[in-house]
Coordinates of C-alpha atoms in Angstrom, one line a residue:
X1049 CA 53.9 -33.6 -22.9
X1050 CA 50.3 -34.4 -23.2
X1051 CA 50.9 -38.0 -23.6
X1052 CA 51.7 -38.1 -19.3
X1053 CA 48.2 -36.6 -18.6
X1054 CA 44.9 -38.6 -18.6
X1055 CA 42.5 -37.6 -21.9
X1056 CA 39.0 -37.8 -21.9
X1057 CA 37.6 -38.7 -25.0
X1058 CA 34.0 -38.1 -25.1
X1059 CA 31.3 -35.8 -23.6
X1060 CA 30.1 -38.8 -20.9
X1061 CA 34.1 -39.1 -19.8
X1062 CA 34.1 -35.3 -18.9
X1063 CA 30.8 -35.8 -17.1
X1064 CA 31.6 -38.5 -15.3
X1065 CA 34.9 -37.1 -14.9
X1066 CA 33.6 -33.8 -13.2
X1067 CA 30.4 -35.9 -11.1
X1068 CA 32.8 -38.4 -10.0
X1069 CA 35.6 -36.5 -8.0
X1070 CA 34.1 -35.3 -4.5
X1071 CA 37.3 -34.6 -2.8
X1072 CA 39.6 -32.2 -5.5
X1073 CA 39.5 -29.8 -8.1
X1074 CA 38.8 -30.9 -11.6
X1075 CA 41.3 -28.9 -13.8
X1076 CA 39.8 -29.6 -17.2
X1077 CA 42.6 -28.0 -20.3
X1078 CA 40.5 -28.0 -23.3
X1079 CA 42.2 -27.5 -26.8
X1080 CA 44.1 -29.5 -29.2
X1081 CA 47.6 -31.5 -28.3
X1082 CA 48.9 -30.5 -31.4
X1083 CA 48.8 -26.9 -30.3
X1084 CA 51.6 -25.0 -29.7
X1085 CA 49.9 -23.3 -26.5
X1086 CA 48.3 -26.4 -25.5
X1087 CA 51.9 -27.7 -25.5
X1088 CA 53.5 -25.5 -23.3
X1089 CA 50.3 -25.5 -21.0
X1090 CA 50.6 -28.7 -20.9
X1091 CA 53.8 -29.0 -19.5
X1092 CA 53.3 -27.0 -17.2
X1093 CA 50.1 -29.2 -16.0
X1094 CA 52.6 -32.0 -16.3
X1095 CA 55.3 -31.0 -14.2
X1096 CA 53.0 -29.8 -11.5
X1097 CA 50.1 -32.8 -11.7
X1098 CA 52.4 -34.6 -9.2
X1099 CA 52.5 -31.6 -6.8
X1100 CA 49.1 -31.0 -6.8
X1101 CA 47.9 -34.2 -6.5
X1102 CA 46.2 -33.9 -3.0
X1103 CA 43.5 -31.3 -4.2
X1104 CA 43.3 -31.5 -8.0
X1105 CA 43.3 -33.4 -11.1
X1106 CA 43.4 -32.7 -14.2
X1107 CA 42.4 -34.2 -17.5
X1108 CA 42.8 -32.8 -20.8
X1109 CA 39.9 -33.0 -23.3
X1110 CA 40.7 -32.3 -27.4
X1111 CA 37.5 -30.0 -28.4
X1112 CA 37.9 -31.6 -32.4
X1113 CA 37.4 -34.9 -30.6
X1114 CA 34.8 -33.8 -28.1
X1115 CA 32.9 -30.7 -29.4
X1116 CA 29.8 -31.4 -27.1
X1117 CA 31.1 -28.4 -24.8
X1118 CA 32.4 -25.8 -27.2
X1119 CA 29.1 -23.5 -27.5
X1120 CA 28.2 -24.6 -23.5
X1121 CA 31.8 -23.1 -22.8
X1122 CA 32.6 -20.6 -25.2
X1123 CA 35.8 -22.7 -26.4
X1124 CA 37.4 -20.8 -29.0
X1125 CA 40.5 -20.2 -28.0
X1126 CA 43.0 -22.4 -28.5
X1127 CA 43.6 -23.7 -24.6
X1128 CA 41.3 -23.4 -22.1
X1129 CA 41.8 -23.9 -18.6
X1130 CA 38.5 -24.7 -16.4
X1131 CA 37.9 -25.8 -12.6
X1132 CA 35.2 -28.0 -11.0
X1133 CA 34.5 -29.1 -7.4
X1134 CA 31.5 -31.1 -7.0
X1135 CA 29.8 -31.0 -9.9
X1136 CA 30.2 -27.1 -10.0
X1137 CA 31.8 -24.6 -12.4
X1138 CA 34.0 -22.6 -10.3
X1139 CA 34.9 -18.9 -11.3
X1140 CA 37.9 -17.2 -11.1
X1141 CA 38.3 -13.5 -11.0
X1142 CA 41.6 -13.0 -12.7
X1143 CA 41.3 -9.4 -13.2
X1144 CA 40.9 -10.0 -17.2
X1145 CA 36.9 -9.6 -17.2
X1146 CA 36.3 -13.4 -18.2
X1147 CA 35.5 -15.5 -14.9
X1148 CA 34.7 -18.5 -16.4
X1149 CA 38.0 -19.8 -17.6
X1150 CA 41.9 -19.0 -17.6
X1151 CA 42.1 -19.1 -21.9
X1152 CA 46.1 -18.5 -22.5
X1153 CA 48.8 -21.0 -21.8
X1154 CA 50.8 -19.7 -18.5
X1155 CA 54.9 -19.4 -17.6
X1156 CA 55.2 -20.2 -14.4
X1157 CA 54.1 -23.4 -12.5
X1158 CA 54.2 -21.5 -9.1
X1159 CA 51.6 -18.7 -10.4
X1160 CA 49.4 -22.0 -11.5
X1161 CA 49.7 -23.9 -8.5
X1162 CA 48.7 -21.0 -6.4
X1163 CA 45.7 -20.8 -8.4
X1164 CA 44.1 -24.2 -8.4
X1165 CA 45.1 -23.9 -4.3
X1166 CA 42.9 -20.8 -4.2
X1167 CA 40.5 -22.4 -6.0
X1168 CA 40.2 -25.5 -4.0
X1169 CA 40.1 -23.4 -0.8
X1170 CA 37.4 -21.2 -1.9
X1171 CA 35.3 -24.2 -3.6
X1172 CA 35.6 -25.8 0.2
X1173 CA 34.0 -23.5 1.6
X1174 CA 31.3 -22.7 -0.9
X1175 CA 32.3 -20.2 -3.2
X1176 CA 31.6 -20.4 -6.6
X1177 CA 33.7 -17.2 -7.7
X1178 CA 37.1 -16.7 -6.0
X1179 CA 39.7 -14.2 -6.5
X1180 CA 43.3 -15.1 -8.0
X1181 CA 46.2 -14.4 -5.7
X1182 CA 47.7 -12.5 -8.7
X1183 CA 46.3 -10.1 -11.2
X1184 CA 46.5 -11.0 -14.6
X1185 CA 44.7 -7.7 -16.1
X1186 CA 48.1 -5.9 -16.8
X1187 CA 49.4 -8.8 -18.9
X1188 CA 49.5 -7.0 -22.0
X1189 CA 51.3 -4.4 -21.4
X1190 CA 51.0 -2.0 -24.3

């Protein structure tokens, strides 16, 4: 499904990609297309890139193609999920320790689109670090 989003295919496409949106979340998915959890994240992104489209886009970005980030961003997982408004890194507290970035693919498109909502409220009104409506530190459940 990563043929219906937009790529970016070098570090000054992300940049200007991230610079040049004043208005909505950047949702950047870094990892490969071939992945098998970069598949089914990106169908998910996909299906909901329509219903979002008010306050977010989202671009994908293949970190073999464009490695300028990987040590800037810790990006070795194999899909990342990362949000921008303005120009800034926003953080999400997802109860799993790691702020910076949502880094496993996710079920449902609901649980997503609440996120990047959260996200884009909080990043309105100035927050770099806001807290997911649901809490994803009990995912493993052992």
């Amino acid at each position: 499904m990563s043929y219906l989003l937009p790529h970016l295919h070098s570090g000054y496409a992300v940049d200007q990609a991230i610079l040049g949106e004043e208005e909505r979340v950047v949702v950047l998915r870094f990892g490969h297309d071939w992945d098998p959890q970069c598949m089914q994240m990106d169908e998910i992104l996909a299906s909901v890139a329509d219903q979002m489209k008010n306050f977010a886009v989202i671009f994908l970005v293949d970190i073999g193609a464009v490695p300028d980030f990987n040590t800037m961003y810790e990006l070795y997982d194999p899909c990342t999920i990362m949000f921008f408004f303005r120009n800034k890194h926003i953080m999400v507290d997802l109860g799993t320790g790691n702020n910076n970035k949502i880094n496993w693919a996710m079920n449902d498109k609901q649980e997503f689109v609440d996120i990047v909502e959260t996200v884009y409220r909080g990043a309105r009104k100035g927050r770099g670090l806001v807290v997911s409506p649901k809490d994803y530190s009990t995912k493993y459940r052992y």
